[in-house]
mmCIF file of C-alpha atoms and ligand atoms in Angstrom:
data_model
loop_
_atom_site.group_PDB
_atom_site.id
_atom_site.type_symbol
_atom_site.label_atom_id
_atom_site.label_comp_id
_atom_site.label_asym_id
_atom_site.label_seq_id
_atom_site.Cartn_x
_atom_site.Cartn_y
_atom_site.Cartn_z
ATOM 1 C CA MET D 1 0.000 0.000 0.000
ATOM 2 C CA GLN D 2 1.192 3.488 -0.806
ATOM 3 C CA THR D 3 2.023 5.467 2.316
ATOM 4 C CA VAL D 4 0.718 9.003 2.610
ATOM 5 C CA THR D 5 2.378 11.670 4.710
ATOM 6 C CA TYR D 6 -0.465 13.495 6.367
ATOM 7 C CA GLY D 7 -0.307 17.051 7.579
ATOM 8 C CA LYS D 8 -0.485 20.561 6.173
ATOM 9 C CA ASP D 9 1.237 19.651 2.896
ATOM 10 C CA TYR D 10 -1.259 16.872 2.242
ATOM 11 C CA LEU D 11 -4.128 19.290 2.839
ATOM 12 C CA ARG D 12 -2.597 21.949 0.596
ATOM 13 C CA ALA D 13 -1.810 19.471 -2.186
ATOM 14 C CA THR D 14 -5.307 17.963 -2.120
ATOM 15 C CA LEU D 15 -7.045 21.352 -2.273
ATOM 16 C CA ASN D 16 -4.745 22.564 -5.039
ATOM 17 C CA GLU D 17 -5.351 19.430 -7.053
ATOM 18 C CA THR D 18 -9.108 20.045 -6.932
ATOM 19 C CA ILE D 19 -8.677 23.677 -7.997
ATOM 20 C CA ASN D 20 -6.224 22.764 -10.761
ATOM 21 C CA GLU D 21 -8.775 20.311 -12.135
ATOM 22 C CA GLY D 22 -11.143 23.265 -12.450
ATOM 23 C CA LYS D 23 -13.352 21.947 -9.650
ATOM 24 C CA LYS D 24 -14.647 23.488 -6.465
ATOM 25 C CA ILE D 25 -13.778 22.283 -2.981
ATOM 26 C CA PHE D 26 -16.510 20.693 -0.862
ATOM 27 C CA ILE D 27 -15.847 20.097 2.822
ATOM 28 C CA PRO D 28 -18.598 18.415 4.837
ATOM 29 C CA TYR D 29 -18.562 18.845 8.607
ATOM 30 C CA ILE D 30 -19.556 16.022 10.938
ATOM 31 C CA MET D 31 -19.722 15.737 14.713
ATOM 32 C CA ALA D 32 -17.454 12.872 15.743
ATOM 33 C CA GLY D 33 -19.362 10.250 17.703
ATOM 34 C CA ASP D 34 -22.841 11.387 16.681
ATOM 35 C CA GLY D 35 -24.508 8.002 16.097
ATOM 36 C CA GLY D 36 -21.866 6.283 18.220
ATOM 37 C CA LEU D 37 -18.127 5.820 17.891
ATOM 38 C CA ASN D 38 -18.684 2.684 15.798
ATOM 39 C CA SER D 39 -20.240 4.687 13.003
ATOM 40 C CA PHE D 40 -17.461 7.303 12.948
ATOM 41 C CA ILE D 41 -15.078 5.671 10.467
ATOM 42 C CA PRO D 42 -17.900 4.317 8.225
ATOM 43 C CA THR D 43 -19.357 7.851 8.052
ATOM 44 C CA LEU D 44 -16.000 9.281 7.023
ATOM 45 C CA GLN D 45 -15.714 6.556 4.373
ATOM 46 C CA LYS D 46 -19.166 7.386 3.002
ATOM 47 C CA LEU D 47 -18.277 11.070 2.690
ATOM 48 C CA ASP D 48 -15.001 10.128 1.039
ATOM 49 C CA GLU D 49 -16.866 8.033 -1.501
ATOM 50 C CA ALA D 50 -19.494 10.716 -2.037
ATOM 51 C CA GLY D 51 -16.764 13.044 -3.313
ATOM 52 C CA ALA D 52 -15.756 15.198 -0.335
ATOM 53 C CA THR D 53 -12.491 17.063 -0.940
ATOM 54 C CA ALA D 54 -11.622 17.036 2.774
ATOM 55 C CA ILE D 55 -13.659 16.381 5.916
ATOM 56 C CA GLU D 56 -14.073 18.630 8.950
ATOM 57 C CA VAL D 57 -14.513 16.655 12.158
ATOM 58 C CA GLY D 58 -16.079 18.361 15.160
ATOM 59 C CA ILE D 59 -15.039 17.335 18.663
ATOM 60 C CA PRO D 60 -17.938 17.097 21.166
ATOM 61 C CA PHE D 61 -17.637 19.890 23.739
ATOM 62 C CA SER D 62 -19.797 21.194 26.552
ATOM 63 C CA ASP D 63 -19.670 24.933 25.649
ATOM 64 C CA PRO D 64 -19.763 25.254 21.864
ATOM 65 C CA VAL D 65 -20.288 29.018 21.677
ATOM 66 C CA ALA D 66 -20.165 29.364 17.870
ATOM 67 C CA ASP D 67 -22.401 26.349 17.142
ATOM 68 C CA GLY D 68 -26.056 26.686 16.210
ATOM 69 C CA PRO D 69 -28.761 24.329 17.496
ATOM 70 C CA THR D 70 -28.212 21.496 14.978
ATOM 71 C CA ILE D 71 -24.527 21.141 15.808
ATOM 72 C CA GLN D 72 -25.094 21.646 19.521
ATOM 73 C CA GLU D 73 -27.611 18.806 19.510
ATOM 74 C CA ALA D 74 -25.249 16.537 17.558
ATOM 75 C CA GLY D 75 -22.532 17.358 20.111
ATOM 76 C CA LYS D 76 -24.911 16.582 22.944
ATOM 77 C CA ARG D 77 -25.808 13.214 21.387
ATOM 78 C CA ALA D 78 -22.105 12.343 21.066
ATOM 79 C CA GLN D 79 -21.403 13.453 24.637
ATOM 80 C CA ASP D 80 -24.332 11.413 25.932
ATOM 81 C CA LEU D 81 -22.723 8.391 24.287
ATOM 82 C CA GLY D 82 -19.524 9.221 26.181
ATOM 83 C CA VAL D 83 -17.449 10.158 23.137
ATOM 84 C CA THR D 84 -14.386 12.277 23.962
ATOM 85 C CA LEU D 85 -11.338 13.666 22.163
ATOM 86 C CA PRO D 86 -9.043 10.792 23.303
ATOM 87 C CA HIS D 87 -11.503 8.234 21.843
ATOM 88 C CA ILE D 88 -11.579 10.037 18.531
ATOM 89 C CA ILE D 89 -7.797 10.296 18.349
ATOM 90 C CA ASP D 90 -7.343 6.634 19.288
ATOM 91 C CA ILE D 91 -9.709 5.368 16.634
ATOM 92 C CA LEU D 92 -8.052 7.507 13.963
ATOM 93 C CA LYS D 93 -4.612 6.266 14.978
ATOM 94 C CA GLU D 94 -5.861 2.789 14.098
ATOM 95 C CA GLU D 95 -8.021 3.523 11.074
ATOM 96 C CA ARG D 96 -6.898 6.776 9.447
ATOM 97 C CA THR D 97 -5.606 5.014 6.332
ATOM 98 C CA LYS D 98 -9.127 3.870 5.452
ATOM 99 C CA ILE D 99 -9.972 7.477 4.579
ATOM 100 C CA GLN D 100 -8.397 9.305 1.704
ATOM 101 C CA SER D 101 -9.671 12.833 2.369
ATOM 102 C CA PRO D 102 -7.606 15.207 4.469
ATOM 103 C CA ILE D 103 -9.093 15.456 7.966
ATOM 104 C CA ILE D 104 -9.516 18.768 9.749
ATOM 105 C CA PHE D 105 -10.358 18.845 13.432
ATOM 106 C CA MET D 106 -12.786 21.592 14.500
ATOM 107 C CA THR D 107 -12.372 22.011 18.218
ATOM 108 C CA TYR D 108 -12.595 24.741 20.786
ATOM 109 C CA ILE D 109 -9.350 25.397 22.638
ATOM 110 C CA ASN D 110 -10.515 23.920 25.933
ATOM 111 C CA PRO D 111 -10.407 20.216 24.960
ATOM 112 C CA ILE D 112 -6.867 20.807 23.632
ATOM 113 C CA TYR D 113 -5.771 22.352 26.949
ATOM 114 C CA LYS D 114 -7.384 19.559 28.853
ATOM 115 C CA TYR D 115 -5.560 16.993 26.719
ATOM 116 C CA GLY D 116 -2.302 18.942 27.021
ATOM 117 C CA VAL D 117 -1.169 21.055 24.064
ATOM 118 C CA ASP D 118 2.084 19.181 23.360
ATOM 119 C CA GLN D 119 0.568 15.745 23.747
ATOM 120 C CA PHE D 120 -2.440 16.726 21.646
ATOM 121 C CA MET D 121 -0.267 17.815 18.732
ATOM 122 C CA LEU D 122 1.886 14.671 18.915
ATOM 123 C CA ASP D 123 -1.178 12.432 19.002
ATOM 124 C CA ALA D 124 -3.057 14.406 16.340
ATOM 125 C CA LYS D 125 -0.045 13.934 14.079
ATOM 126 C CA ASP D 126 -0.040 10.202 14.812
ATOM 127 C CA ALA D 127 -3.757 10.135 14.060
ATOM 128 C CA GLY D 128 -3.118 11.654 10.615
ATOM 129 C CA ILE D 129 -4.800 14.998 11.250
ATOM 130 C CA ASP D 130 -4.026 17.503 8.487
ATOM 131 C CA GLY D 131 -5.612 20.713 9.716
ATOM 132 C CA LEU D 132 -7.151 22.430 12.715
ATOM 133 C CA ILE D 133 -9.917 24.994 13.135
ATOM 134 C CA ILE D 134 -10.062 26.538 16.601
ATOM 135 C CA PRO D 135 -12.787 29.198 16.512
ATOM 136 C CA ASP D 136 -12.144 30.603 19.983
ATOM 137 C CA LEU D 137 -8.398 31.031 19.513
ATOM 138 C CA PRO D 138 -7.895 34.482 17.975
ATOM 139 C CA LEU D 139 -4.882 35.263 15.825
ATOM 140 C CA GLU D 140 -3.199 37.107 18.689
ATOM 141 C CA GLN D 141 -3.313 33.990 20.883
ATOM 142 C CA THR D 142 -2.086 31.376 18.440
ATOM 143 C CA SER D 143 1.399 31.495 19.985
ATOM 144 C CA LEU D 144 -0.053 29.342 22.784
ATOM 145 C CA ILE D 145 -0.064 26.321 20.492
ATOM 146 C CA GLU D 146 2.293 27.464 17.734
ATOM 147 C CA LYS D 147 5.490 25.581 18.512
ATOM 148 C CA ALA D 148 3.859 22.188 19.077
ATOM 149 C CA ARG D 149 1.585 22.661 16.085
ATOM 150 C CA GLN D 150 4.458 23.549 13.771
ATOM 151 C CA GLN D 151 6.386 20.517 14.950
ATOM 152 C CA ALA D 152 3.388 18.335 14.188
ATOM 153 C CA ASN D 153 3.128 19.958 10.737
ATOM 154 C CA ILE D 154 -0.629 20.529 11.042
ATOM 155 C CA ALA D 155 -2.274 23.466 9.250
ATOM 156 C CA GLN D 156 -4.184 26.043 11.250
ATOM 157 C CA ILE D 157 -7.132 27.360 9.306
ATOM 158 C CA GLN D 158 -8.299 30.839 10.222
ATOM 159 C CA LEU D 159 -11.857 32.120 10.209
ATOM 160 C CA VAL D 160 -12.602 35.544 8.811
ATOM 161 C CA SER D 161 -15.899 37.254 9.643
ATOM 162 C CA LEU D 162 -17.986 39.613 7.536
ATOM 163 C CA ALA D 163 -17.522 42.324 10.138
ATOM 164 C CA SER D 164 -13.710 42.443 10.111
ATOM 165 C CA SER D 165 -11.880 45.510 8.805
ATOM 166 C CA LYS D 166 -9.950 45.171 5.551
ATOM 167 C CA GLU D 167 -6.630 45.350 7.403
ATOM 168 C CA ARG D 168 -7.704 42.551 9.663
ATOM 169 C CA MET D 169 -9.015 40.424 6.812
ATOM 170 C CA GLU D 170 -5.658 40.771 5.131
ATOM 171 C CA LYS D 171 -3.798 39.829 8.293
ATOM 172 C CA ILE D 172 -5.989 36.782 8.890
ATOM 173 C CA ALA D 173 -5.680 35.649 5.262
ATOM 174 C CA ALA D 174 -1.894 35.924 5.434
ATOM 175 C CA ALA D 175 -1.824 33.767 8.572
ATOM 176 C CA SER D 176 -4.221 31.087 7.381
ATOM 177 C CA GLU D 177 -2.880 27.732 6.225
ATOM 178 C CA GLY D 178 -4.652 25.245 3.951
ATOM 179 C CA PHE D 179 -7.519 27.596 3.205
ATOM 180 C CA LEU D 180 -9.219 30.703 4.515
ATOM 181 C CA TYR D 181 -12.608 30.022 6.103
ATOM 182 C CA ALA D 182 -14.884 32.936 5.223
ATOM 183 C CA VAL D 183 -17.949 33.049 7.432
ATOM 184 C CA THR D 184 -20.855 34.120 5.227
ATOM 185 C CA VAL D 185 -23.308 35.327 7.866
ATOM 186 C CA ASN D 186 -23.177 37.361 11.045
ATOM 187 C CA GLY D 187 -24.032 34.795 13.671
ATOM 188 C CA ILE D 188 -23.701 31.146 14.549
ATOM 189 C CA THR D 189 -23.736 27.983 12.404
ATOM 190 C CA GLY D 190 -27.025 26.674 11.000
ATOM 191 C CA ALA D 191 -29.083 26.445 7.833
ATOM 192 C CA ARG D 192 -30.196 29.766 6.269
ATOM 193 C CA GLN D 193 -32.782 30.700 3.644
ATOM 194 C CA SER D 194 -30.665 32.792 1.306
ATOM 195 C CA PHE D 195 -27.448 34.719 0.856
ATOM 196 C CA ASP D 196 -26.961 38.347 -0.046
ATOM 197 C CA ASP D 197 -25.573 39.207 -3.484
ATOM 198 C CA SER D 198 -23.184 41.637 -1.805
ATOM 199 C CA LEU D 199 -21.179 38.585 -0.729
ATOM 200 C CA SER D 200 -19.766 38.629 -4.243
ATOM 201 C CA ASP D 201 -17.716 41.780 -3.499
ATOM 202 C CA HIS D 202 -16.657 40.457 -0.122
ATOM 203 C CA PHE D 203 -15.268 37.281 -1.695
ATOM 204 C CA GLN D 204 -13.629 39.157 -4.513
ATOM 205 C CA TYR D 205 -11.711 41.159 -1.936
ATOM 206 C CA LEU D 206 -10.794 38.096 0.137
ATOM 207 C CA LYS D 207 -9.574 36.241 -2.927
ATOM 208 C CA SER D 208 -7.460 39.206 -3.961
ATOM 209 C CA VAL D 209 -5.609 39.242 -0.634
ATOM 210 C CA SER D 210 -5.545 35.549 0.278
ATOM 211 C CA PRO D 211 -2.569 33.376 -0.634
ATOM 212 C CA VAL D 212 -4.662 30.255 0.082
ATOM 213 C CA PRO D 213 -8.052 29.120 -1.334
ATOM 214 C CA VAL D 214 -11.062 30.970 0.104
ATOM 215 C CA LEU D 215 -13.972 28.799 1.257
ATOM 216 C CA ALA D 216 -17.455 29.901 2.252
ATOM 217 C CA GLY D 217 -19.143 28.433 5.299
ATOM 218 C CA PHE D 218 -22.134 28.898 7.646
ATOM 219 C CA GLY D 219 -25.736 28.490 6.575
ATOM 220 C CA ILE D 220 -25.141 26.639 3.302
ATOM 221 C CA SER D 221 -27.874 24.027 3.051
ATOM 222 C CA THR D 222 -29.164 23.533 -0.512
ATOM 223 C CA PRO D 223 -27.624 22.694 -3.903
ATOM 224 C CA ASP D 224 -28.601 26.235 -5.002
ATOM 225 C CA HIS D 225 -26.658 27.750 -2.103
ATOM 226 C CA VAL D 226 -23.671 25.621 -3.065
ATOM 227 C CA LYS D 227 -23.956 26.784 -6.696
ATOM 228 C CA GLN D 228 -24.281 30.445 -5.694
ATOM 229 C CA LEU D 229 -21.411 30.477 -3.224
ATOM 230 C CA THR D 230 -19.006 28.463 -5.373
ATOM 231 C CA GLN D 231 -19.384 31.194 -8.009
ATOM 232 C CA TYR D 232 -17.712 33.605 -5.599
ATOM 233 C CA SER D 233 -15.351 31.292 -3.740
ATOM 234 C CA ASP D 234 -13.037 28.313 -4.177
ATOM 235 C CA GLY D 235 -15.497 26.074 -2.384
ATOM 236 C CA VAL D 236 -17.799 25.539 0.553
ATOM 237 C CA VAL D 237 -18.052 24.011 4.008
ATOM 238 C CA VAL D 238 -21.422 22.487 4.916
ATOM 239 C CA GLY D 239 -22.158 21.425 8.503
ATOM 240 C CA SER D 240 -25.694 21.514 9.891
ATOM 241 C CA LYS D 241 -27.321 20.244 6.697
ATOM 242 C CA ILE D 242 -24.890 17.314 6.472
ATOM 243 C CA ILE D 243 -25.569 16.447 10.114
ATOM 244 C CA ASN D 244 -29.310 16.370 9.452
ATOM 245 C CA LEU D 245 -28.937 14.294 6.291
ATOM 246 C CA LEU D 246 -26.652 11.784 8.040
ATOM 247 C CA TYR D 247 -29.130 11.554 10.884
ATOM 248 C CA GLU D 248 -31.929 10.820 8.420
ATOM 249 C CA LYS D 249 -29.641 8.504 6.402
ATOM 250 C CA LYS D 250 -30.279 10.509 3.229
ATOM 251 C CA PHE D 251 -26.979 9.709 1.549
ATOM 252 C CA GLU D 252 -28.259 10.397 -1.956
ATOM 253 C CA GLU D 253 -29.020 14.003 -0.946
ATOM 254 C CA ILE D 254 -25.505 14.353 0.430
ATOM 255 C CA LYS D 255 -24.159 13.293 -2.959
ATOM 256 C CA GLN D 256 -26.395 15.867 -4.682
ATOM 257 C CA LEU D 257 -25.073 18.635 -2.439
ATOM 258 C CA ILE D 258 -21.468 17.664 -3.143
ATOM 259 C CA LYS D 259 -22.188 17.407 -6.873
ATOM 260 C CA ALA D 260 -23.612 20.918 -6.911
ATOM 261 C CA ALA D 261 -20.105 22.225 -6.242
ATOM 262 C CA ASP D 262 -18.987 20.983 -9.654
ATOM 263 C CA GLN D 263 -21.662 22.685 -11.751
HETATM 264 O O1 LIG Q 1 -23.473 24.335 10.122
HETATM 265 P P1 LIG Q 1 -23.224 25.284 9.008
HETATM 266 O O2 LIG Q 1 -24.072 26.490 9.102
HETATM 267 O O3 LIG Q 1 -23.236 24.605 7.694
HETATM 268 O O4 LIG Q 1 -21.742 25.888 9.233
HETATM 269 C C1 LIG Q 1 -20.503 25.135 9.065
HETATM 270 C C2 LIG Q 1 -20.038 24.526 10.282
HETATM 271 O O5 LIG Q 1 -21.020 23.780 10.864
HETATM 272 C C3 LIG Q 1 -18.678 24.035 10.674
HETATM 273 O O6 LIG Q 1 -17.662 24.503 9.893
HETATM 274 C C4 LIG Q 1 -18.542 24.435 12.117
HETATM 275 C C5 LIG Q 1 -19.125 23.805 13.151
HETATM 276 N N1 LIG Q 1 -18.867 24.463 14.310
HETATM 277 C C6 LIG Q 1 -18.159 25.552 14.044
HETATM 278 C C7 LIG Q 1 -17.697 26.550 14.875
HETATM 279 C C8 LIG Q 1 -17.005 27.589 14.314
HETATM 280 C C9 LIG Q 1 -16.728 27.608 12.960
HETATM 281 C C10 LIG Q 1 -17.166 26.608 12.115
HETATM 282 C C11 LIG Q 1 -17.894 25.580 12.638
#
């Protein structure tokens, strides 16, 4: 079997390959352990097969301040089943090679502190984690994890909000690795009805200053949303809708959503 070196270079290469093929990036988000730890790897495999470019994996946490109701409930279900960060890391250490897509952990900073920053980075590397999104760790505080993260060669993806100043957007884009996560609404995660046309200008600006691909996320829940937002951006992240479709076992609809990124 061919061995893959996971980490930030794997994430970058995979995203670039998609863009170079003239395609758009589609990153589904799942809550690890929703449906039980036994379904975790099979779910990742299904998303892999359905055409995900990379997969964002949420870590269940008691105070998910940026998560909307759908993701909070999924986190609660996983917590009720006793799923924790060490379980998720252990299972990936064993089974990471079954999944081709780069894997990005989405976790608040607290579970990382609790685990121990140095140990977390070592183990995340062993588990084949390629990127990290830590929404409550602002740019100014990244030094807290920087050394260990660099040693583990894991990308840190930055979030940029609609409300940031241009200077700040530029600073965040310059610091982001893998891709830049552009939040498309003011508020928390969760399905939305529609998106404003003015997002077009916002993305044009972000793309002009960002050295990495710019992805849109938050509220994207229909194939039409995916089509609209991939016109402005290099791709999309879809969370709440994917969680609902997995819960209802509507895998065909997941495929349709992913396909919409290529049209
Ligand atoms: O659920 P939505 O609206 O599709 O948004 C993406 C999202 O779920 C995922 O990227 C995410 C889940 N929790 C977060 C916290 C912060 C930033 C991003 C996230």
